[in-house]
């Protein structure tokens, strides 16, 4: 049985970052940047008005000032206007600031009469002027290599005029659920059979991190059927198999991997749930064997599979991690086993409360959870303790 941290490090060493791709910006969302990007357009790009109103000079900001409207400056083209003492320019949000402007007075604060306005309040110097580059300067790094490109970062790249960006590799995976007892949801079920929930769990977790799921299949515990499926699945970069990785008579995954010339690098890790976890290779394919129990499959996916795939896709070390927060424990927790126990529960408003049964088959409790905490072997944690929580929602 391997220690959790060692297993994780070994897997991360084994998997390699794939080749970068150049994609249009909208396709880059949820990918990882393959390079650093620097700002080439300052934000704002030029001094502009934050309001619809009137541009006034430094000597013309007092309440009661009467000013002649000498022109209009809309957004979208720079009329290169210049205001002199006693003059104002009608201006709109986003429009370039005319020369000689010291402030913009919003239209609600003036009375207009023909070509003249009267200021109803004193304007402060600089008011409602958005200065060039006050948000972002040219040359400033906007994305580092390995950063995830979410909607807001994609918007920032668009603001810089980037139509295409270089992102990390695509990852494609096959998913196989093994077990004679498994039936596809939507079909009739017979005594002793169960619905296959792992297929849905694993394939949606994969698509959630941007992996292309090439196939999702069920396979009985049959040597030749499993050999065919695993051989086909090993054509992709990642193969995830659930069930059949223990030592029972019907647990055939290990022997099939070996019979196909594959290697098993890790088998059994000191975590609960999830001990009979397997990592191996068939040719270039990274093979993950997850325990059949849904909660074990889930926890081992998050702790071992997810970071490895994110590395392959070009995520930096931070991006490979689940989000961590500190939370107050709302129940006593103990772990009498010899393995670290990931307790699943609900995190909200700074508190963490375990949810439902903490056994590896207990999918209902898991469905109520959005976070987990790692309780080391032999530890006891009291209500009120401040813990590290990992969030997956
Ligand atoms: P195994 O790892 O094959 O020994 O399976 C452990 C437990 O997980 C058994 O109770 C299986 O019935 C259950 N199980 C295995 N595969 C699935 C699946 N795809 N969906 C739901 N439960 C499963
Ligand atoms: Mg089984």
Coordinates of C-alpha atoms and ligand atoms in Angstrom, one line a residue:
X1 CA 0.0 0.0 0.0
X2 CA 1.5 3.3 -1.1
X3 CA 1.2 6.6 0.8
X4 CA -1.2 9.0 -0.7
X5 CA 1.4 11.8 -1.3
X6 CA 3.8 9.4 -2.9
X7 CA 1.2 8.0 -5.2
X8 CA 0.2 11.4 -6.3
X9 CA 3.7 12.5 -6.9
X10 CA 4.5 9.3 -8.9
X11 CA 1.5 9.8 -11.1
X12 CA 2.3 13.4 -11.8
X13 CA 5.8 12.4 -12.7
X14 CA 4.6 9.8 -15.1
X15 CA 2.2 11.9 -17.1
X16 CA 3.5 14.5 -19.5
X17 CA 2.2 17.8 -20.8
X18 CA 0.9 17.3 -24.3
X19 CA 1.6 19.5 -27.3
X20 CA 0.2 23.1 -27.3
X21 CA -2.5 24.1 -29.8
X22 CA -3.5 27.4 -31.3
X23 CA -7.2 27.9 -31.0
X24 CA -9.7 30.7 -31.6
X25 CA -10.4 32.6 -28.4
X26 CA -13.9 31.2 -27.8
X27 CA -12.4 27.6 -27.9
X28 CA -9.8 28.6 -25.4
X29 CA -12.3 28.9 -22.5
X30 CA -11.5 26.3 -19.9
X31 CA -8.2 25.5 -21.4
X32 CA -4.8 26.4 -19.9
X33 CA -2.6 29.1 -21.5
X34 CA 0.5 27.6 -23.1
X35 CA 2.4 30.9 -22.7
X36 CA 2.6 34.1 -20.9
X37 CA 0.6 37.0 -22.5
X38 CA 1.4 40.6 -22.0
X39 CA -1.0 43.6 -22.4
X40 CA -0.6 45.3 -25.7
X41 CA -3.5 47.7 -25.3
X42 CA -3.6 49.7 -22.1
X43 CA -7.0 49.7 -20.3
X44 CA -8.5 52.2 -20.7
X45 CA -6.9 52.7 -24.0
X46 CA -7.3 56.5 -23.8
X47 CA -8.6 59.0 -21.3
X48 CA -12.4 58.8 -21.6
X49 CA -15.6 59.8 -19.9
X50 CA -17.3 57.7 -17.3
X51 CA -20.6 59.5 -17.7
X52 CA -22.9 61.1 -20.2
X53 CA -22.4 64.8 -19.4
X54 CA -20.2 67.8 -20.1
X55 CA -16.5 68.3 -20.2
X56 CA -15.3 71.4 -18.3
X57 CA -12.0 73.1 -17.8
X58 CA -10.1 73.6 -14.5
X59 CA -11.3 77.2 -14.3
X60 CA -15.0 76.3 -15.0
X61 CA -15.9 73.8 -12.3
X62 CA -17.7 76.0 -9.8
X63 CA -21.3 75.8 -9.0
X64 CA -23.2 78.4 -11.1
X65 CA -20.7 78.5 -13.9
X66 CA -22.3 79.3 -17.2
X67 CA -20.6 77.6 -20.2
X68 CA -21.1 77.6 -24.0
X69 CA -21.5 74.2 -25.6
X70 CA -18.9 74.4 -28.4
X71 CA -19.2 70.8 -29.7
X72 CA -20.2 67.2 -29.1
X73 CA -17.9 64.3 -28.5
X74 CA -19.6 60.9 -29.0
X75 CA -17.9 57.5 -28.3
X76 CA -16.3 55.8 -31.3
X77 CA -14.3 58.6 -33.0
X78 CA -12.0 61.2 -31.6
X79 CA -13.1 64.7 -32.9
X80 CA -9.9 66.1 -31.3
X81 CA -11.8 68.9 -29.7
X82 CA -10.2 71.5 -27.4
X83 CA -12.1 73.5 -24.8
X84 CA -11.1 77.0 -23.8
X85 CA -12.2 79.0 -20.8
X86 CA -16.0 79.5 -20.7
X87 CA -16.6 76.5 -23.0
X88 CA -17.9 73.0 -22.6
X89 CA -18.2 69.9 -24.8
X90 CA -21.2 67.6 -24.7
X91 CA -19.7 64.2 -24.0
X92 CA -20.9 60.6 -23.8
X93 CA -19.7 57.6 -21.8
X94 CA -16.6 56.1 -23.3
X95 CA -15.9 59.1 -25.5
X96 CA -12.4 60.5 -25.7
X97 CA -11.7 63.4 -23.4
X98 CA -11.3 66.8 -25.3
X99 CA -8.1 68.7 -24.7
X100 CA -8.4 71.2 -21.9
X101 CA -10.8 69.1 -19.9
X102 CA -10.4 68.9 -16.1
X103 CA -13.6 67.1 -15.2
X104 CA -16.8 65.7 -16.6
X105 CA -20.0 67.0 -15.0
X106 CA -22.8 64.5 -15.3
X107 CA -25.8 65.6 -17.3
X108 CA -28.1 65.3 -14.2
X109 CA -26.0 68.1 -12.5
X110 CA -26.5 70.8 -15.2
X111 CA -29.3 72.9 -16.6
X112 CA -29.1 73.2 -20.3
X113 CA -30.6 76.2 -22.2
X114 CA -29.9 76.2 -25.9
X115 CA -26.2 76.3 -26.4
X116 CA -25.4 77.1 -22.8
X117 CA -25.3 75.1 -19.6
X118 CA -25.2 76.1 -15.9
X119 CA -23.5 73.8 -13.4
X120 CA -25.8 73.0 -10.5
X121 CA -23.0 71.6 -8.3
X122 CA -19.2 72.1 -8.1
X123 CA -17.3 69.5 -10.1
X124 CA -14.1 68.0 -8.6
X125 CA -10.9 68.0 -10.6
X126 CA -10.6 64.7 -12.5
X127 CA -14.2 63.7 -11.7
X128 CA -15.7 61.1 -14.1
X129 CA -12.6 60.9 -16.2
X130 CA -11.2 57.3 -16.7
X131 CA -7.5 57.7 -17.2
X132 CA -5.6 55.9 -19.8
X133 CA -3.9 52.7 -18.4
X134 CA -5.3 53.2 -14.9
X135 CA -6.6 49.6 -14.9
X136 CA -3.9 47.9 -17.0
X137 CA -0.6 49.1 -18.4
X138 CA 1.0 48.0 -21.7
X139 CA 3.5 45.2 -21.1
X140 CA 1.9 44.0 -17.9
X141 CA 1.4 40.2 -17.7
X142 CA -2.3 39.4 -18.2
X143 CA -2.0 35.6 -18.3
X144 CA 0.8 33.4 -17.1
X145 CA 1.6 30.0 -18.7
X146 CA -0.5 27.3 -17.1
X147 CA -3.3 29.7 -16.0
X148 CA -6.8 28.6 -16.7
X149 CA -8.6 30.8 -19.2
X150 CA -12.1 31.3 -17.7
X151 CA -14.7 33.7 -19.1
X152 CA -13.2 36.8 -17.5
X153 CA -9.6 36.0 -18.7
X154 CA -11.0 35.3 -22.2
X155 CA -12.7 38.7 -22.1
X156 CA -9.4 40.3 -21.1
X157 CA -7.6 38.6 -24.0
X158 CA -10.3 39.9 -26.3
X159 CA -9.8 43.4 -24.9
X160 CA -6.2 43.1 -26.1
X161 CA -7.3 42.1 -29.6
X162 CA -6.1 38.5 -29.4
X163 CA -8.2 36.4 -31.8
X164 CA -6.3 33.2 -31.3
X165 CA -4.3 31.9 -28.3
X166 CA -1.9 29.1 -27.6
X167 CA -3.3 26.6 -25.1
X168 CA -2.3 23.3 -23.7
X169 CA -3.1 19.9 -25.2
X170 CA -6.5 18.4 -25.6
X171 CA -7.0 15.3 -23.5
X172 CA -9.2 12.5 -24.7
X173 CA -10.4 9.7 -22.4
X174 CA -12.3 6.4 -22.5
X175 CA -14.4 5.3 -19.6
X176 CA -15.2 1.6 -18.8
X177 CA -17.5 0.5 -16.0
X178 CA -16.9 -3.1 -15.1
X179 CA -19.2 -5.5 -13.3
X180 CA -21.6 -8.3 -14.1
X181 CA -24.2 -6.5 -12.0
X182 CA -24.3 -3.3 -13.9
X183 CA -27.3 -2.1 -16.0
X184 CA -27.6 1.2 -17.9
X185 CA -30.0 3.7 -16.4
X186 CA -33.3 3.8 -18.2
X187 CA -33.3 0.0 -18.7
X188 CA -35.2 -2.6 -16.8
X189 CA -33.4 -4.0 -13.8
X190 CA -33.5 -7.6 -12.4
X191 CA -33.0 -8.9 -8.9
X192 CA -29.4 -8.5 -7.9
X193 CA -28.5 -6.0 -10.5
X194 CA -27.7 -2.3 -10.0
X195 CA -27.7 0.7 -12.2
X196 CA -24.3 1.8 -13.3
X197 CA -23.8 5.3 -11.8
X198 CA -20.0 5.5 -12.2
X199 CA -20.2 6.0 -15.9
X200 CA -22.2 9.2 -15.4
X201 CA -20.0 10.3 -12.5
X202 CA -16.7 9.8 -14.2
X203 CA -17.7 11.0 -17.7
X204 CA -19.2 14.2 -16.4
X205 CA -16.3 14.9 -14.1
X206 CA -14.1 14.5 -17.1
X207 CA -16.1 16.8 -19.3
X208 CA -16.3 19.3 -16.4
X209 CA -12.5 19.7 -16.7
X210 CA -12.5 20.0 -20.4
X211 CA -11.6 16.4 -21.3
X212 CA -13.2 14.9 -24.5
X213 CA -14.8 11.6 -23.5
X214 CA -14.4 9.4 -26.5
X215 CA -16.4 6.5 -25.2
X216 CA -18.3 5.3 -22.1
X217 CA -19.0 1.6 -21.9
X218 CA -20.1 -1.1 -19.5
X219 CA -18.3 -4.4 -19.5
X220 CA -19.1 -7.6 -17.7
X221 CA -16.5 -9.4 -15.6
X222 CA -15.4 -11.5 -18.5
X223 CA -11.7 -11.8 -19.5
X224 CA -12.2 -11.7 -23.2
X225 CA -14.8 -8.9 -23.2
X226 CA -12.7 -6.8 -20.8
X227 CA -9.6 -7.4 -22.9
X228 CA -11.3 -6.1 -26.0
X229 CA -12.6 -3.0 -24.2
X230 CA -9.4 -2.2 -22.5
X231 CA -7.4 -2.6 -25.7
X232 CA -9.8 -0.3 -27.5
X233 CA -9.8 2.2 -24.6
X234 CA -6.0 2.3 -24.5
X235 CA -5.9 4.0 -27.9
X236 CA -6.7 7.3 -26.1
X237 CA -4.5 9.3 -23.8
X238 CA -6.4 8.3 -20.7
X239 CA -8.4 5.2 -19.8
X240 CA -10.4 5.1 -16.7
X241 CA -11.8 1.8 -15.5
X242 CA -14.1 1.5 -12.5
X243 CA -14.6 -1.7 -10.6
X244 CA -12.8 -5.0 -10.8
X245 CA -9.5 -3.7 -9.4
X246 CA -9.5 -5.6 -6.1
X247 CA -8.4 -9.1 -5.6
X248 CA -11.6 -11.0 -5.9
X249 CA -12.1 -13.8 -8.4
X250 CA -14.1 -11.4 -10.6
X251 CA -11.5 -8.6 -10.4
X252 CA -9.8 -9.0 -13.8
X253 CA -8.6 -5.5 -14.6
X254 CA -5.0 -6.1 -13.4
X255 CA -4.5 -9.3 -15.3
X256 CA -6.0 -7.9 -18.4
X257 CA -3.7 -4.8 -18.3
X258 CA -0.7 -7.2 -17.9
X259 CA -1.9 -9.5 -20.7
X260 CA -2.0 -6.5 -23.0
X261 CA 1.7 -5.7 -22.3
X262 CA 0.8 -2.9 -19.9
X263 CA 2.4 -2.2 -16.6
X264 CA 1.0 -1.5 -13.2
X265 CA 2.9 1.2 -11.4
X266 CA 0.7 1.7 -8.4
X267 CA -1.9 -0.5 -6.8
X268 CA -3.5 0.3 -3.5
X269 CA -3.1 3.7 -1.8
X270 CA -3.5 4.5 1.8
X271 CA -6.7 6.5 1.5
X272 CA -10.2 5.9 2.6
X273 CA -12.4 5.6 0.6
X274 CA -10.4 4.4 -2.3
X275 CA -7.7 1.9 -1.2
X276 CA -7.8 -0.4 -4.3
X277 CA -6.8 2.3 -6.7
X278 CA -4.6 1.4 -9.6
X279 CA -2.4 3.4 -11.9
X280 CA -0.6 1.9 -14.9
X281 CA 0.2 2.3 -18.5
X282 CA -0.6 0.5 -21.7
X283 CA 1.8 2.0 -24.3
X284 CA 1.3 5.7 -24.3
X285 CA -2.1 5.5 -22.4
X286 CA -2.3 6.4 -18.8
X287 CA -4.6 3.9 -17.2
X288 CA -6.5 4.6 -13.9
X289 CA -8.4 1.8 -12.2
X290 CA -10.8 3.2 -9.7
X291 CA -12.7 1.2 -7.1
X292 CA -16.2 0.3 -8.1
X293 CA -17.9 1.9 -5.0
X294 CA -19.0 5.3 -6.3
X295 CA -17.7 7.4 -3.4
X296 CA -14.3 5.7 -3.7
X297 CA -14.3 6.3 -7.4
X298 CA -15.1 10.0 -6.8
X299 CA -12.5 10.6 -4.2
X300 CA -9.7 8.8 -6.1
X301 CA -10.7 10.7 -9.3
X302 CA -10.3 14.0 -7.5
X303 CA -7.1 13.2 -5.7
X304 CA -5.2 11.2 -8.4
X305 CA -6.9 11.4 -11.8
X306 CA -7.9 15.0 -12.0
X307 CA -4.5 16.5 -11.2
X308 CA -2.8 14.2 -13.7
X309 CA -5.1 15.1 -16.5
X310 CA -4.9 18.8 -15.7
X311 CA -1.1 18.5 -15.9
X312 CA -1.4 16.8 -19.3
X313 CA -3.6 19.7 -20.4
X314 CA -1.1 22.3 -19.3
X315 CA -2.4 23.4 -15.9
X316 CA 0.1 24.9 -13.5
X317 CA 0.5 23.4 -10.0
X318 CA -2.1 25.6 -8.5
X319 CA -4.6 24.8 -11.3
X320 CA -4.1 21.1 -10.6
X321 CA -5.4 21.5 -7.0
X322 CA -9.0 21.7 -5.8
X323 CA -9.9 25.0 -4.2
X324 CA -9.0 25.0 -0.5
X325 CA -10.7 27.0 2.2
X326 CA -10.6 27.0 6.0
X327 CA -13.8 26.1 7.8
X328 CA -15.1 25.4 11.3
X329 CA -16.0 21.8 11.9
X330 CA -19.6 21.4 13.1
X331 CA -19.4 17.8 14.4
X332 CA -16.8 15.7 16.1
X333 CA -14.9 13.5 13.7
X334 CA -12.6 10.5 14.4
X335 CA -10.6 8.2 12.2
X336 CA -9.6 4.9 13.8
X337 CA -8.4 3.4 10.5
X338 CA -4.8 3.2 9.4
X339 CA -5.5 5.4 6.3
X340 CA -6.4 9.0 5.9
X341 CA -10.1 9.4 5.6
X342 CA -11.7 11.9 3.3
X343 CA -14.9 13.0 5.0
X344 CA -17.5 14.4 2.6
X345 CA -19.9 17.2 3.7
X346 CA -21.4 20.5 3.2
X347 CA -19.4 23.7 3.3
X348 CA -21.3 27.0 3.7
X349 CA -20.6 30.3 5.4
X350 CA -17.3 29.2 6.8
X351 CA -18.6 26.0 8.3
X352 CA -18.2 22.3 7.3
X353 CA -20.7 19.7 8.3
X354 CA -20.3 16.0 7.4
X355 CA -23.2 14.8 5.2
X356 CA -24.8 11.4 5.3
X357 CA -23.1 8.0 5.7
X358 CA -19.4 8.0 5.3
X359 CA -19.1 4.6 3.6
X360 CA -17.7 4.1 0.2
X361 CA -21.1 3.1 -1.3
X362 CA -23.0 6.0 0.2
X363 CA -23.8 8.0 -2.9
X364 CA -26.7 9.9 -1.4
X365 CA -24.6 11.6 1.2
X366 CA -22.1 12.4 -1.5
X367 CA -24.8 14.1 -3.5
X368 CA -25.5 16.4 -0.6
X369 CA -21.8 17.3 -0.3
X370 CA -19.8 20.0 -1.9
X371 CA -16.5 19.5 0.0
X372 CA -14.3 17.1 1.8
X373 CA -11.7 17.2 4.6
X374 CA -8.8 14.9 5.1
X375 CA -8.8 13.3 8.6
X376 CA -5.3 11.7 9.1
X377 CA -5.1 8.1 10.4
X378 CA -5.8 7.9 14.1
X379 CA -6.8 11.6 14.4
X380 CA -9.7 13.0 16.4
X381 CA -11.2 16.3 15.6
X382 CA -13.5 18.2 17.9
X383 CA -16.4 20.4 17.0
X384 CA -15.2 24.0 16.5
X385 CA -11.8 22.9 15.1
X386 CA -10.6 25.0 12.1
X387 CA -10.0 22.7 9.2
X388 CA -8.7 22.7 5.6
X389 CA -11.6 21.9 3.3
X390 CA -11.3 21.0 -0.4
X391 CA -14.2 22.2 -2.6
X392 CA -15.4 20.6 -5.8
X393 CA -18.4 22.6 -6.7
Ligands
LIG1 P1 -15.7 -3.7 -7.3 O1 -14.7 -2.6 -7.1 O2 -15.9 -4.2 -8.7 O3 -15.5 -4.8 -6.3 O4 -17.1 -3.1 -6.8 C1 -17.3 -2.6 -5.5 C2 -18.7 -2.2 -5.3 O5 -19.1 -1.1 -6.2 C3 -19.8 -3.2 -5.6 O6 -20.8 -3.1 -4.6 C4 -20.3 -2.9 -7.0 O7 -21.6 -3.4 -7.2 C5 -20.2 -1.4 -6.9 N1 -20.1 -0.9 -8.3 C6 -19.1 -1.2 -9.2 N2 -19.2 -0.6 -10.3 C7 -20.3 0.3 -10.2 C8 -20.9 1.2 -11.0 N3 -20.4 1.4 -12.2 N4 -21.9 2.0 -10.5 C9 -22.3 1.8 -9.2 N5 -21.8 0.9 -8.4 C10 -20.8 0.1 -8.8
LIG2 MG1 -16.9 -5.7 -9.6

